[in-house]
Amino acid sequence: MTSIILVGTPDSGKSNYVARFWEAVRQGRSRIYSHTPPDDLEYVEELLEHLSSGEFVPRTNKSDTAITRNITIPFAPADSMEEESNLLIPDVTGEIWSTAVEDFEFPENWMRQLRDSYAAMLFVRIGSELNTQPLDWVTARELLSQGVVSEGNPQAIPTQVSLCELIRFLEISLPPRKDGKLRKLAVIVTAWDRLNVEESALGPKSFLVSNFPLFAGKIENCRDLDIKVFGMSVVGGDLEEDPEFKEEFLNKGFSGSGYVVTEINGVLEWDPDITLPVAWLIEKE
Amino acid sequence: MALTCNQPLCTVSQTNLCMFNHPVESCPYRMAPAGTAPQDQQQESTEPKAVEPDLLPSLRLASDFPPSFSLGLDDLPTLTKKSYHRMIGIFGPPNAGKTALLVSLYLMLSHSSLEGYSFADSLTLREFDDISRNARQWANGAPEQMTAHTELSDARNAGFMHLRLKQSNTDNLFNLLFPDLPGEWSDTLIDKNRTDRLQFLKGADAIWVLIDGRQLLEPTKKINVLRRTKILIDRFAAFLKENSPPLSIVITHRDVAPPPDTSLVTLEEECKSYPAAVKIFEIASFSHDPAIKPGFGISQLLEHVLSTPKILKQNLWDTTSSLKAEREFLNFGCQSEES
């Protein structure tokens, strides 16, 4: 069994991806195909109900921290009779990853799961209200001039620091591959549709360099993981801010909706197959 | 009576500090001391226990990620065996601007504005970030010794901060270690010649001596600042002898005003006795002057170190030291640098 763990702080797009991934696998026109539908579809179907009604999956309620959902979707590469792997989705609220970043604490059961994972996907969402920018110079100067540690310091850990730390956790915890190759990590930049044409044309790596330079540097120079960056829009547009797109989506449905942006030899490619990152993670080279 | 804890990463037995910030007397993870009689253990167990956070048993915390706070002496041998690490000792009295320099360097990397270099990695990223947000300060006065291990602690430890930088025009990668020391250690080096905790400097690639540039502008303070800088340089020369690395005099707060020429002349004269190369830099880690960007001069300061050839560090066994970690640390200079 092969497990791929999804990593990301709250509102990074994990749950929307889970839902869309299942629908893509179910439709049978993607690189990943499920020979055997999972027995337990309750959770993914709940997620899909949101998308089907033209709504993004809401953030998991913070009070649901204790609720964990292990979803197992048996899958295999299309046109393959390979033994199915399982996409193991520990779609726990991102709060557990946030706590790991803040306090370095991680529940034992999840650590076991992490150490059993074959590969990982790390999510960051464009335009999330929870994305925190690095300190500006004025604020930093003011904070340093304070004689004591600020009580209840309102400055949150910048998102790019959190992302670097999450990669570090994966470097430490993902088990070595039996074939001796580097362990794989797919970085998914979600809500790609929120960029304008010029920004989008630069590609996901450039987006990270411009917006999260520490994270981009960590990715570029990571020696312990094979990292590939993907841009992604799970339905191809903004269901919240674009009423016209929402209407079009509700008329058309999931077929043909959504895309993945990759960079191959410096050339950007838009691919309608949402399962592409997972296919890359599990491909036999 | 030694404190022990059933949490594997808690260092309370060495530091008297609970990793969860519980009072050590009432920490729920504290173990009964060895040899405690059963009735005493029973007595201890009736003490009210701290209530666990609201967690289901399946979520009880039992494994952690290693923190990315400052590295300790014992952390370094493994690190430095893999690749060359340039160590830059940053010294200067309290408020000279040592922390501001590190924060400024970190912020420039965070905003991709460090001329000539970009961020590649850091094993102490949270340390940099916490210090920049003033979320970490020296606890209860300055620490007395370098920390042995990376510690999970709210307080700032005397340890090493790590950066890996990529040079833009060559793609060469450089590993840097910055000993993070309180300003009091510079004062005691000057006043008491206390070098016992500075043995690691024998493997330094550079020393930066910071001077608060504002004090050079005040006639009543300038003389003493220059005097004590000279004493500090002499202390380094006497302590390090043939191991003296290149030294940079770093005059901070350049945004206020340039230092007086007379001060620069005095500094150049005082540095002549130092056994290695000396260069003077002016920096502005932050800036109140719109004409001077925050981080002014830091890129040049860094470039000066990174353009200097690597030092072939000798295995300087200190027969008087009983600290094995320090000996191992001094072996770290022999590997090739990444490129």
Coordinates of C-alpha atoms in Angstrom, one line a residue:
Chain A
M1 CA 0.0 0.0 0.0
T2 CA 1.3 3.5 -0.8
S3 CA 0.2 6.4 1.2
I4 CA 0.5 10.0 0.2
I5 CA 0.1 12.5 3.0
L6 CA -1.5 15.9 2.5
V7 CA 0.3 18.7 4.4
G8 CA -0.9 22.2 4.8
T9 CA -2.0 24.7 7.4
P10 CA -5.7 25.8 7.5
D11 CA -7.3 27.2 4.4
S12 CA -4.5 25.9 2.1
G13 CA -6.9 24.0 -0.2
K14 CA -6.4 20.4 0.9
S15 CA -10.1 19.4 1.3
N16 CA -11.1 21.0 -2.0
Y17 CA -8.4 19.0 -3.7
V18 CA -9.5 15.8 -2.0
A19 CA -13.0 16.3 -3.3
R20 CA -11.9 17.2 -6.8
F21 CA -9.4 14.4 -6.9
W22 CA -12.0 11.8 -6.1
E23 CA -14.4 13.2 -8.7
A24 CA -11.6 13.1 -11.3
V25 CA -10.7 9.5 -10.4
R26 CA -14.4 8.5 -10.4
Q27 CA -15.0 10.0 -13.9
G28 CA -12.3 7.7 -15.2
R29 CA -10.7 10.1 -17.7
S30 CA -7.5 10.9 -15.7
R31 CA -4.1 9.5 -15.3
I32 CA -5.2 7.9 -12.1
Y33 CA -8.0 5.4 -12.2
S34 CA -9.8 3.5 -9.5
H35 CA -10.5 -0.1 -10.3
T36 CA -12.2 -0.5 -7.0
P37 CA -14.4 2.3 -5.6
P38 CA -13.7 2.9 -2.0
D39 CA -16.1 1.4 0.5
D40 CA -16.3 4.5 2.6
L41 CA -17.3 7.5 0.5
E42 CA -19.2 9.4 3.1
Y43 CA -16.5 12.0 3.8
V44 CA -15.4 12.7 0.2
E45 CA -19.1 12.8 -0.9
E46 CA -19.8 15.4 1.8
L47 CA -17.0 17.5 0.4
L48 CA -18.2 17.0 -3.2
E49 CA -21.6 18.1 -2.2
H50 CA -20.2 21.5 -1.5
L51 CA -18.4 21.8 -4.8
S52 CA -21.3 20.4 -6.7
S53 CA -23.5 23.2 -5.3
G54 CA -21.1 25.8 -6.4
E55 CA -19.4 26.3 -3.1
F56 CA -15.9 25.7 -2.0
V57 CA -15.5 23.3 0.9
P58 CA -15.6 25.4 4.0
R59 CA -12.7 25.5 6.5
T60 CA -12.9 22.7 8.9
N61 CA -14.4 24.0 12.2
K62 CA -11.6 24.6 14.7
S63 CA -13.6 22.7 17.2
D64 CA -13.2 19.7 15.0
T65 CA -9.6 19.4 15.8
A66 CA -10.2 16.1 17.5
I67 CA -12.0 14.7 14.4
T68 CA -9.7 12.9 12.0
R69 CA -10.7 11.5 8.7
N70 CA -8.6 8.9 7.1
I71 CA -9.9 8.5 3.6
T72 CA -8.5 5.7 1.5
I73 CA -9.1 5.8 -2.3
P74 CA -7.6 2.7 -4.0
F75 CA -6.1 3.8 -7.3
A76 CA -3.6 2.9 -9.9
P77 CA -2.2 4.6 -13.0
A78 CA -4.6 4.5 -15.9
D79 CA -3.9 1.8 -18.6
S80 CA -2.1 -0.1 -15.9
M81 CA -2.8 -3.4 -14.3
E82 CA -0.5 -2.5 -11.4
E83 CA -1.6 -3.3 -8.0
E84 CA -3.6 -0.5 -6.6
S85 CA -2.1 2.0 -4.2
N86 CA -4.1 3.8 -1.7
L87 CA -4.3 7.5 -1.5
L88 CA -4.3 7.9 2.2
I89 CA -5.8 11.2 3.1
P90 CA -5.4 12.3 6.7
D91 CA -7.6 15.2 6.1
V92 CA -7.4 16.4 9.6
T93 CA -7.8 20.1 10.1
G94 CA -4.7 22.1 9.3
E95 CA -4.6 23.1 12.9
I96 CA -2.5 20.1 13.7
W97 CA 0.1 21.2 11.1
S98 CA -0.1 24.7 12.5
T99 CA 0.6 23.4 16.0
A100 CA 3.5 21.4 14.6
V101 CA 5.0 24.6 13.2
E102 CA 4.4 26.6 16.3
D103 CA 5.3 24.2 19.0
F104 CA 7.0 21.3 17.2
E105 CA 4.4 19.0 18.7
F106 CA 2.8 16.3 16.6
P107 CA 0.4 13.6 17.7
E108 CA 2.0 10.2 17.8
N109 CA -0.6 8.5 15.6
W110 CA -0.1 11.1 12.9
M111 CA 3.7 10.7 13.2
R112 CA 3.3 7.0 12.6
Q113 CA 1.2 7.8 9.5
L114 CA 3.8 10.3 8.3
R115 CA 6.6 7.8 8.7
D116 CA 4.7 5.3 6.7
S117 CA 4.0 7.7 3.8
Y118 CA 5.5 7.1 0.4
A119 CA 5.3 10.8 -0.6
A120 CA 3.7 14.0 0.3
M121 CA 1.7 16.9 -1.1
L122 CA 2.1 20.4 0.4
F123 CA -0.5 23.0 -0.2
V124 CA -0.4 26.8 -0.2
R125 CA -3.4 28.9 -1.3
I126 CA -3.1 32.1 -3.2
G127 CA -4.9 34.9 -1.5
S128 CA -5.8 33.1 1.7
E129 CA -6.7 35.4 4.5
L130 CA -4.6 33.2 6.7
N131 CA -1.4 33.8 4.7
T132 CA 0.9 36.0 6.8
Q133 CA 3.5 38.2 5.3
P134 CA 7.0 38.6 6.7
L135 CA 7.5 41.5 9.0
D136 CA 8.0 44.9 7.4
W137 CA 11.0 47.0 8.5
V138 CA 9.1 49.5 10.5
T139 CA 7.3 46.9 12.6
A140 CA 10.5 44.9 13.1
R141 CA 12.3 48.0 14.3
E142 CA 9.5 48.8 16.7
L143 CA 9.4 45.3 18.1
L144 CA 13.1 45.2 18.6
S145 CA 13.1 48.4 20.5
Q146 CA 10.7 47.0 23.1
G147 CA 12.6 46.0 26.2
V148 CA 10.5 43.0 27.0
V149 CA 9.0 40.2 25.0
S150 CA 5.6 41.4 23.8
E151 CA 2.8 39.9 25.7
G152 CA 0.6 37.7 23.5
N153 CA 2.8 38.8 20.5
P154 CA 0.3 39.5 17.8
Q155 CA 2.8 38.8 15.1
A156 CA 2.1 35.4 13.6
I157 CA 4.7 33.2 12.1
P158 CA 5.0 34.2 8.5
T159 CA 3.5 31.7 6.0
Q160 CA 6.8 31.2 4.2
V161 CA 8.5 30.2 7.5
S162 CA 5.7 27.7 8.2
L163 CA 6.1 26.2 4.7
C164 CA 9.8 25.9 5.1
E165 CA 9.3 24.2 8.5
L166 CA 6.8 21.8 7.0
I167 CA 9.3 20.8 4.3
R168 CA 11.9 20.3 7.1
F169 CA 9.4 18.0 9.0
L170 CA 9.0 16.0 5.8
E171 CA 12.7 15.8 5.2
I172 CA 13.1 14.3 8.7
S173 CA 10.1 12.0 8.7
L174 CA 9.3 10.6 5.3
P175 CA 10.9 7.2 5.1
P176 CA 13.6 6.4 2.5
R177 CA 12.4 4.8 -0.7
K178 CA 13.1 1.2 -1.3
D179 CA 14.5 2.0 -4.7
G180 CA 17.0 4.4 -3.2
K181 CA 15.7 7.4 -5.1
L182 CA 14.8 10.7 -3.5
R183 CA 11.5 10.9 -1.7
K184 CA 9.0 13.0 -3.6
L185 CA 7.1 16.1 -2.6
A186 CA 4.5 17.9 -4.8
V187 CA 4.0 21.5 -3.8
I188 CA 0.5 22.6 -4.8
V189 CA -0.2 26.3 -5.3
T190 CA -3.9 26.4 -5.1
A191 CA -6.5 29.0 -6.3
W192 CA -4.3 29.6 -9.4
D193 CA -7.3 31.3 -11.0
R194 CA -7.0 34.2 -8.7
L195 CA -3.9 35.5 -10.5
N196 CA -4.1 37.9 -13.4
V197 CA -2.9 36.9 -16.8
E198 CA 0.6 38.4 -16.4
E199 CA 1.1 36.8 -13.0
S200 CA -0.2 33.5 -14.2
A201 CA 2.1 33.5 -17.2
L202 CA 5.1 33.5 -15.0
G203 CA 4.3 30.1 -13.6
P204 CA 4.1 28.6 -10.1
K205 CA 7.9 28.7 -9.3
S206 CA 8.1 32.4 -10.1
F207 CA 5.0 33.0 -8.0
L208 CA 6.7 31.4 -5.0
V209 CA 9.9 33.4 -5.7
S210 CA 8.0 36.6 -5.7
N211 CA 5.7 35.9 -2.8
F212 CA 7.4 33.4 -0.6
P213 CA 11.2 33.8 -1.3
L214 CA 12.3 31.7 1.7
F215 CA 10.0 28.9 0.7
A216 CA 11.2 29.2 -3.0
G217 CA 14.8 29.1 -1.9
K218 CA 14.2 26.0 0.3
I219 CA 12.5 24.2 -2.6
E220 CA 15.2 25.2 -5.1
N221 CA 18.1 24.0 -2.9
C222 CA 16.6 21.0 -1.2
R223 CA 18.9 18.1 -1.4
D224 CA 16.8 15.5 0.4
L225 CA 13.6 15.6 -1.5
D226 CA 12.6 15.6 -5.2
I227 CA 10.2 18.6 -5.3
K228 CA 8.0 19.7 -8.1
V229 CA 5.8 22.7 -8.0
F230 CA 2.3 22.8 -9.5
G231 CA -0.2 25.5 -9.8
M232 CA -3.8 24.4 -9.5
S233 CA -7.4 25.5 -9.8
V234 CA -9.7 22.7 -8.7
V235 CA -12.7 24.0 -10.7
G236 CA -11.0 26.5 -13.0
G237 CA -12.4 29.7 -11.5
D238 CA -13.5 31.4 -8.4
L239 CA -16.8 30.2 -7.1
E240 CA -16.9 32.9 -4.4
E241 CA -15.9 36.0 -6.3
D242 CA -17.0 35.3 -9.9
P243 CA -20.8 34.8 -10.2
E244 CA -20.6 34.4 -14.0
F245 CA -18.1 31.6 -13.6
K246 CA -20.2 30.0 -10.9
E247 CA -23.2 30.0 -13.1
E248 CA -21.2 28.5 -15.9
F249 CA -19.8 25.8 -13.6
L250 CA -23.2 24.9 -12.3
N251 CA -24.4 24.4 -15.9
K252 CA -21.4 22.5 -17.1
G253 CA -20.5 20.5 -14.0
F254 CA -17.1 19.0 -13.2
S255 CA -16.4 17.7 -16.7
G256 CA -13.5 19.8 -18.1
S257 CA -13.3 22.0 -15.0
G258 CA -10.1 22.6 -13.2
Y259 CA -6.5 22.5 -14.3
V260 CA -2.9 22.0 -13.2
V261 CA -0.1 24.3 -14.3
T262 CA 3.4 22.8 -14.6
E263 CA 6.7 24.0 -15.9
I264 CA 8.6 21.7 -18.2
N265 CA 12.0 22.8 -19.5
G266 CA 11.0 26.4 -18.8
V267 CA 7.7 26.1 -20.7
L268 CA 4.4 26.4 -18.9
E269 CA 1.7 23.8 -19.6
W270 CA -1.9 23.8 -18.5
D271 CA -3.2 20.3 -18.0
P272 CA -6.9 19.5 -17.3
D273 CA -6.0 16.4 -15.3
I274 CA -6.3 17.3 -11.6
T275 CA -4.6 13.9 -10.7
L276 CA -1.4 14.9 -12.4
P277 CA 0.5 15.7 -9.2
V278 CA -0.4 12.4 -7.7
A279 CA 0.5 10.6 -10.9
W280 CA 3.9 12.2 -10.7
L281 CA 4.4 11.2 -7.1
I282 CA 3.7 7.6 -7.8
E283 CA 5.2 7.2 -11.3
K284 CA 7.8 4.5 -11.7
E285 CA 10.7 6.1 -13.3
Chain B
M1 CA 17.4 16.0 43.8
A2 CA 17.7 15.5 40.0
L3 CA 14.6 16.3 38.0
T4 CA 13.6 13.7 35.4
C5 CA 10.8 13.7 32.9
N6 CA 9.1 11.0 30.8
Q7 CA 9.0 13.2 27.7
P8 CA 12.0 12.1 25.7
L9 CA 13.0 15.6 24.4
C10 CA 12.6 17.4 27.7
T11 CA 15.9 18.6 29.1
V12 CA 14.7 19.5 32.6
S13 CA 17.3 17.3 34.1
Q14 CA 20.0 19.6 32.6
T15 CA 18.3 22.9 32.4
N16 CA 15.6 22.9 35.1
L17 CA 13.3 24.2 32.4
C18 CA 10.2 22.3 31.4
M19 CA 9.7 22.0 27.6
F20 CA 6.0 22.7 28.1
N21 CA 6.7 25.6 30.3
H22 CA 5.0 23.9 33.2
P23 CA 6.3 24.7 36.7
V24 CA 8.7 21.9 37.3
E25 CA 7.2 21.1 40.7
S26 CA 3.8 20.3 39.2
C27 CA 4.5 19.2 35.7
P28 CA 2.4 16.2 35.0
Y29 CA 5.2 14.5 33.1
R30 CA 7.7 14.8 36.0
M31 CA 8.9 11.4 37.1
A32 CA 9.3 10.4 40.7
P33 CA 13.0 10.5 41.7
A34 CA 14.8 7.2 41.8
G35 CA 14.7 5.6 45.2
T36 CA 11.6 7.3 46.3
A37 CA 9.8 5.1 48.7
P38 CA 6.5 3.8 47.6
Q39 CA 4.7 5.8 50.3
D40 CA 6.5 8.9 49.2
Q41 CA 5.5 8.1 45.6
Q42 CA 1.9 7.6 46.7
Q43 CA 2.2 11.0 48.5
E44 CA 3.4 12.6 45.4
S45 CA 0.7 11.1 43.3
T46 CA -2.0 12.7 45.4
E47 CA -0.7 16.1 44.5
P48 CA -3.1 17.7 42.1
K49 CA -2.0 17.1 38.6
A50 CA -2.1 19.6 35.8
V51 CA -5.0 18.9 33.6
E52 CA -4.1 17.7 30.1
P53 CA -5.3 19.9 27.3
D54 CA -8.6 18.8 25.8
L55 CA -7.3 15.9 23.7
L56 CA -8.6 12.6 22.8
P57 CA -6.3 9.7 23.8
S58 CA -5.4 9.1 20.1
L59 CA -4.1 12.7 19.9
R60 CA -2.0 12.7 23.1
L61 CA 1.3 14.2 22.2
A62 CA 4.1 11.7 22.3
S63 CA 6.4 12.6 19.5
D64 CA 7.8 15.8 18.3
F65 CA 9.8 17.4 15.6
P66 CA 13.2 18.8 16.5
P67 CA 12.9 22.6 17.0
S68 CA 14.7 25.0 14.7
F69 CA 16.0 27.1 17.5
S70 CA 19.7 27.9 17.9
L71 CA 22.1 25.0 17.6
G72 CA 24.3 23.9 20.5
L73 CA 27.9 22.9 20.5
D74 CA 27.0 19.2 20.4
D75 CA 24.8 19.7 17.4
L76 CA 27.7 21.0 15.2
P77 CA 30.1 18.1 14.6
T78 CA 27.5 16.1 12.6
L79 CA 26.5 19.2 10.7
T80 CA 30.0 20.3 9.9
K81 CA 31.2 16.9 8.8
K82 CA 29.0 17.1 5.7
S83 CA 30.2 20.4 4.4
Y84 CA 32.3 23.5 5.2
H85 CA 30.6 26.0 7.4
R86 CA 32.0 29.5 7.8
M87 CA 31.6 30.7 11.3
I88 CA 31.3 34.4 11.9
G89 CA 31.7 35.6 15.5
I90 CA 29.7 38.7 16.2
F91 CA 30.8 40.7 19.2
G92 CA 30.1 44.0 20.7
P93 CA 28.7 45.5 23.9
P94 CA 25.0 45.3 24.7
N95 CA 22.9 47.5 22.3
A96 CA 25.7 47.8 19.7
G97 CA 23.4 46.3 17.2
K98 CA 24.2 42.6 17.1
T99 CA 20.6 41.4 17.2
A100 CA 19.6 44.1 14.8
L101 CA 22.2 42.9 12.3
L102 CA 20.9 39.3 12.4
V103 CA 17.3 40.5 12.1
S104 CA 18.1 42.8 9.2
L105 CA 19.9 40.0 7.4
Y106 CA 17.0 37.7 8.0
L107 CA 14.4 40.3 6.8
M108 CA 16.4 41.0 3.7
L109 CA 16.3 37.3 2.9
S110 CA 12.6 37.2 3.7
H111 CA 11.9 40.0 1.3
S112 CA 14.4 38.8 -1.3
S113 CA 16.4 42.0 -1.0
L114 CA 19.8 40.9 0.0
E115 CA 22.0 42.0 -2.8
G116 CA 23.9 39.2 -4.4
Y117 CA 22.5 36.4 -2.3
S118 CA 19.3 34.5 -1.7
F119 CA 18.0 32.1 0.9
A120 CA 18.7 28.4 0.5
D121 CA 18.0 27.0 3.9
S122 CA 18.3 27.4 7.6
L123 CA 18.3 24.9 10.5
T124 CA 17.5 27.7 12.9
L125 CA 14.7 29.4 10.9
R126 CA 12.4 29.7 13.9
E127 CA 15.2 31.3 15.9
F128 CA 15.7 34.0 13.3
D129 CA 11.9 34.5 13.0
D130 CA 11.3 34.6 16.7
I131 CA 14.1 37.0 17.4
S132 CA 12.8 39.3 14.6
R133 CA 9.4 39.4 16.2
N134 CA 10.9 40.0 19.6
A135 CA 9.4 36.7 20.7
R136 CA 12.6 35.5 22.2
Q137 CA 15.0 37.2 24.6
W138 CA 17.7 36.3 27.0
A139 CA 16.1 34.9 30.1
N140 CA 16.9 36.1 33.6
G141 CA 20.0 37.8 32.4
A142 CA 22.6 36.5 30.0
P143 CA 23.3 32.7 29.9
E144 CA 26.6 31.6 31.3
Q145 CA 27.6 29.0 28.7
M146 CA 26.9 28.0 25.2
T147 CA 24.0 25.6 25.0
A148 CA 24.9 22.0 24.3
H149 CA 21.9 21.0 22.3
T150 CA 19.1 22.7 20.4
E151 CA 16.6 23.4 23.1
L152 CA 12.9 23.8 23.1
S153 CA 12.6 27.0 25.1
D154 CA 10.9 30.3 25.2
A155 CA 14.1 31.9 26.1
R156 CA 17.0 32.8 23.8
N157 CA 20.0 30.5 24.3
A158 CA 23.6 31.2 23.6
G159 CA 24.0 29.0 20.6
F160 CA 24.6 29.0 16.9
M161 CA 22.3 30.3 14.2
H162 CA 22.6 28.7 10.8
L163 CA 22.0 30.0 7.3
R164 CA 22.6 28.6 3.9
L165 CA 22.9 31.2 1.1
K166 CA 23.1 31.0 -2.6
Q167 CA 25.3 33.5 -4.4
S168 CA 23.3 34.9 -7.3
N169 CA 26.0 35.3 -9.9
T170 CA 27.7 31.9 -9.4
D171 CA 25.0 29.7 -7.8
N172 CA 27.6 28.8 -5.2
L173 CA 26.2 27.8 -1.9
F174 CA 27.6 28.9 1.4
N175 CA 26.9 27.6 4.9
L176 CA 27.1 30.1 7.7
L177 CA 27.1 29.8 11.5
F178 CA 26.6 32.8 13.7
P179 CA 27.3 32.3 17.4
D180 CA 24.4 34.1 19.0
L181 CA 25.9 35.6 22.2
P182 CA 24.7 38.2 24.6
G183 CA 26.6 41.5 24.7
E184 CA 27.6 40.8 28.3
W185 CA 30.0 38.2 27.0
S186 CA 31.9 40.9 25.1
D187 CA 32.0 43.0 28.3
T188 CA 33.4 40.2 30.4
L189 CA 35.9 39.4 27.7
I190 CA 37.1 43.0 28.0
D191 CA 36.8 43.4 31.8
K192 CA 37.8 39.9 32.9
N193 CA 39.5 38.3 29.9
R194 CA 37.0 35.5 30.1
T195 CA 37.8 33.2 27.2
D196 CA 36.8 29.8 28.6
R197 CA 33.5 29.8 26.8
L198 CA 34.9 31.1 23.6
Q199 CA 37.1 28.2 22.6
F200 CA 34.9 27.7 19.5
L201 CA 36.3 31.0 18.1
K202 CA 39.5 29.2 17.3
G203 CA 37.6 27.8 14.3
A204 CA 36.1 31.1 13.3
D205 CA 36.4 32.4 9.7
A206 CA 35.7 35.9 10.7
I207 CA 35.0 38.1 13.7
W208 CA 32.8 41.1 13.4
V209 CA 33.2 43.7 16.2
L210 CA 30.2 46.0 16.4
I211 CA 30.4 49.6 17.5
D212 CA 27.3 51.6 18.1
G213 CA 27.8 54.4 15.6
R214 CA 25.6 56.8 17.5
Q215 CA 28.1 56.8 20.4
L216 CA 30.9 57.8 18.1
L217 CA 28.9 61.0 17.4
E218 CA 28.8 61.8 21.2
P219 CA 31.9 63.5 22.4
T220 CA 31.4 62.2 26.0
K221 CA 31.1 58.6 24.8
K222 CA 33.4 58.4 21.8
I223 CA 36.6 58.0 23.7
N224 CA 35.5 55.2 25.9
V225 CA 33.9 53.3 23.0
L226 CA 37.1 53.4 21.0
R227 CA 39.2 52.4 24.1
R228 CA 37.1 49.4 24.8
T229 CA 37.1 48.4 21.2
K230 CA 40.8 48.4 21.2
I231 CA 40.9 46.3 24.3
L232 CA 38.5 43.8 22.8
I233 CA 40.7 43.5 19.6
D234 CA 43.7 43.0 21.8
R235 CA 41.9 40.3 23.8
F236 CA 41.1 38.4 20.6
A237 CA 44.7 38.7 19.4
A238 CA 46.0 37.4 22.7
F239 CA 43.5 34.6 22.9
L240 CA 43.5 33.4 19.3
K241 CA 47.1 34.2 18.4
E242 CA 47.9 32.4 15.1
N243 CA 44.3 31.4 14.8
S244 CA 43.1 35.0 14.6
P245 CA 40.7 35.2 11.7
P246 CA 40.1 38.3 9.6
L247 CA 38.4 40.9 11.6
S248 CA 35.8 43.5 10.6
I249 CA 35.0 46.6 12.6
V250 CA 31.3 47.2 12.0
I251 CA 30.0 50.6 12.8
T252 CA 26.2 50.5 13.2
H253 CA 23.5 53.1 12.8
R254 CA 25.0 54.6 9.7
D255 CA 21.5 56.0 9.0
V256 CA 22.0 58.5 11.8
A257 CA 25.2 60.0 10.4
P258 CA 28.5 58.8 9.1
P259 CA 31.1 58.3 11.8
P260 CA 33.7 61.1 12.3
D261 CA 36.8 60.7 10.2
T262 CA 38.9 61.0 13.3
S263 CA 37.3 58.0 14.8
L264 CA 38.0 56.0 11.6
V265 CA 41.6 57.0 11.7
T266 CA 41.9 56.0 15.3
L267 CA 40.3 52.6 14.6
E268 CA 42.6 52.0 11.7
E269 CA 45.6 52.8 13.9
E270 CA 44.4 50.6 16.8
C271 CA 43.8 47.6 14.5
K272 CA 47.4 47.6 13.2
S273 CA 48.5 45.3 16.0
Y274 CA 45.9 42.7 15.2
P275 CA 47.6 39.6 13.6
A276 CA 45.2 39.3 10.7
A277 CA 43.5 41.5 8.1
V278 CA 41.1 44.2 9.4
K279 CA 38.5 46.1 7.5
I280 CA 36.0 48.7 8.6
F281 CA 32.4 48.7 7.5
E282 CA 29.4 51.0 8.1
I283 CA 26.0 49.5 8.3
A284 CA 22.4 50.5 9.0
S285 CA 20.4 47.4 10.0
F286 CA 17.3 49.6 10.2
S287 CA 17.0 53.2 8.9
H288 CA 15.3 56.4 9.8
D289 CA 16.8 58.0 6.8
P290 CA 14.8 57.5 3.5
A291 CA 18.1 57.9 1.6
I292 CA 19.6 54.9 3.3
K293 CA 17.8 51.6 2.9
P294 CA 17.5 49.2 5.8
G295 CA 20.2 46.7 5.6
F296 CA 22.7 49.2 4.2
G297 CA 26.2 47.7 4.1
I298 CA 25.3 44.2 5.2
S299 CA 25.6 42.7 1.8
Q300 CA 29.1 44.1 1.5
L301 CA 30.0 42.9 4.9
L302 CA 28.9 39.4 4.0
E303 CA 30.6 39.5 0.6
H304 CA 33.8 40.3 2.3
V305 CA 33.7 37.1 4.4
L306 CA 32.5 34.9 1.6
S307 CA 35.1 36.1 -0.9
T308 CA 37.9 35.3 1.6
P309 CA 39.5 31.9 1.0
K310 CA 38.4 29.1 3.4
I311 CA 40.6 28.6 6.4
L312 CA 42.2 25.2 6.8
K313 CA 41.4 24.7 10.4
Q314 CA 43.9 22.8 12.4
N315 CA 42.9 20.1 14.9
L316 CA 43.6 22.3 17.9
W317 CA 43.4 19.9 20.8
D318 CA 43.0 21.8 23.9
T319 CA 44.5 19.6 26.5
T320 CA 43.1 21.7 29.3
S321 CA 39.5 21.3 28.1
S322 CA 37.4 18.4 29.1
L323 CA 34.7 19.2 26.7
K324 CA 34.8 16.6 23.9
A325 CA 32.3 18.6 21.9
E326 CA 34.6 21.5 21.5
R327 CA 37.4 19.3 20.2
E328 CA 35.1 17.7 17.7
F329 CA 33.9 21.2 16.7
L330 CA 37.4 22.3 15.9
N331 CA 37.7 19.5 13.3
F332 CA 35.0 20.8 11.2
G333 CA 37.0 22.9 8.7
C334 CA 38.4 20.2 6.5
Q335 CA 35.5 19.4 4.2
S336 CA 34.9 20.9 0.8
E337 CA 32.4 23.6 0.5
E338 CA 29.3 23.1 -1.6
S339 CA 29.2 24.7 -5.0

